Amino acid sequence: MIARLLNGGPLVLATGARHAYFGHDEWEPFAPGLKTLEDATTIRRRILLAFERAERETDSARQQALLTFVIIGGGATGVELAGTIAELAHENLREDFRHIDTRTARVVLIEAGGRDWNPLIHIPAGYMKLLDHPTLTWGFKAEADPGTNGRAINYPRGRVLGGSSSINGMIYVRGQPEDFDHWGQLGNRGWSWDDVLPYFRKAEDQEHGADEFHGKGGPLAVSDLRTDHPLHDAFVAGAQQAGYPYNADFNGAEQDGVGPLQLT
């Protein structure tokens, strides 16, 4: 995430994996010092600061400029930011800022790719043809490595509305809690497991309902695997015979084990 509040105008937020490839040096004069992910609290403070500056401004044209938000990258992060800003402007901020109509805030979402109309995006098995699609991905490859016998492995990153979420295989698995805690221990405030779990729950619409680890009513529908095949059962049974514990929920209390996956 790269962000900067421009002196005379909008808050610009750049999202997505693409920024790792255009090089941070290009962004130095644009966003000095912002070279790592900022936590959601910091981004929200910057959004609120934009509204505060607009409220102090008496010139209507400049006020409107300050209420313009430009989001670069229409992937999962970009569209979520756009929705968050719209929610803040239309609901939460109307009582906080009485001298401006926060509903006049404008959100501009810029995506290098096109709309997600390609049938392969909406057919579950289609993701196999999306991994190196010439127009729906950026065509990235990892560096050749001795561990892959000198091959350069495809590194699929979506170049389409929805970003990499539009080209994945629908599998829903959160990160390892210990990794989040490690990031928090390194000084990344807001990124420990206890900090991010409420956001996972808020985003989720789990078909089994809400509990300690899952949410209900969010924008992301999460369900169990619908396919029933004898090979699935045989694989799980074989893994259990080999000593792996059965795990019915990889997004619950524990991620070790073998069992069915959840899908979006």
Short mmCIF file of N, CA and C in Angstrom, two decimals, residues 43-44 47 71 77-90 92 107 202:
data_model
loop_
_atom_site.label_atom_id
_atom_site.label_comp_id
_atom_site.label_asym_id
_atom_site.label_seq_id
_atom_site.Cartn_x
_atom_site.Cartn_y
_atom_site.Cartn_z
N ILE A 43 -4.65 4.22 7.44
CA ILE A 43 -5.37 4.62 6.23
C ILE A 43 -6.65 5.36 6.61
N ARG A 44 -7.36 4.85 7.62
CA ARG A 44 -8.60 5.52 8.03
C ARG A 44 -8.30 6.92 8.55
N ILE A 47 -7.91 9.20 5.65
CA ILE A 47 -9.20 9.52 5.05
C ILE A 47 -9.91 10.59 5.88
N ILE A 71 -8.06 5.89 -6.10
CA ILE A 71 -7.54 4.57 -5.73
C ILE A 71 -6.98 3.92 -6.98
N THR A 77 -8.01 -5.26 -2.53
CA THR A 77 -7.76 -4.14 -1.62
C THR A 77 -8.38 -2.86 -2.15
N GLY A 78 -8.22 -2.60 -3.44
CA GLY A 78 -8.74 -1.36 -4.02
C GLY A 78 -10.25 -1.25 -3.92
N VAL A 79 -10.95 -2.31 -4.26
CA VAL A 79 -12.42 -2.23 -4.22
C VAL A 79 -12.91 -2.16 -2.78
N GLU A 80 -12.19 -2.80 -1.85
CA GLU A 80 -12.58 -2.72 -0.44
C GLU A 80 -12.37 -1.30 0.08
N LEU A 81 -11.26 -0.66 -0.31
CA LEU A 81 -11.03 0.72 0.09
C LEU A 81 -12.11 1.64 -0.46
N ALA A 82 -12.47 1.44 -1.73
CA ALA A 82 -13.51 2.27 -2.33
C ALA A 82 -14.82 2.13 -1.56
N GLY A 83 -15.16 0.90 -1.20
CA GLY A 83 -16.38 0.68 -0.44
C GLY A 83 -16.30 1.27 0.95
N THR A 84 -15.14 1.18 1.58
CA THR A 84 -14.96 1.73 2.92
C THR A 84 -15.11 3.24 2.92
N ILE A 85 -14.50 3.90 1.94
CA ILE A 85 -14.60 5.36 1.86
C ILE A 85 -16.05 5.77 1.63
N ALA A 86 -16.73 5.07 0.73
CA ALA A 86 -18.12 5.39 0.46
C ALA A 86 -18.97 5.21 1.72
N GLU A 87 -18.69 4.15 2.47
CA GLU A 87 -19.44 3.90 3.71
C GLU A 87 -19.18 5.00 4.73
N LEU A 88 -17.91 5.39 4.86
CA LEU A 88 -17.58 6.46 5.79
C LEU A 88 -18.27 7.76 5.40
N ALA A 89 -18.23 8.06 4.11
CA ALA A 89 -18.78 9.34 3.64
C ALA A 89 -20.29 9.39 3.79
N HIS A 90 -20.97 8.32 3.50
CA HIS A 90 -22.43 8.34 3.45
C HIS A 90 -23.09 8.00 4.79
N ASN A 92 -21.04 7.12 8.41
CA ASN A 92 -20.41 7.38 9.70
C ASN A 92 -19.99 8.83 9.91
N VAL A 107 -15.11 9.02 -5.32
CA VAL A 107 -14.10 7.98 -5.31
C VAL A 107 -13.81 7.58 -6.76
N LYS A 202 -15.61 -9.85 9.98
CA LYS A 202 -16.49 -8.83 9.42
C LYS A 202 -16.69 -9.03 7.92
#
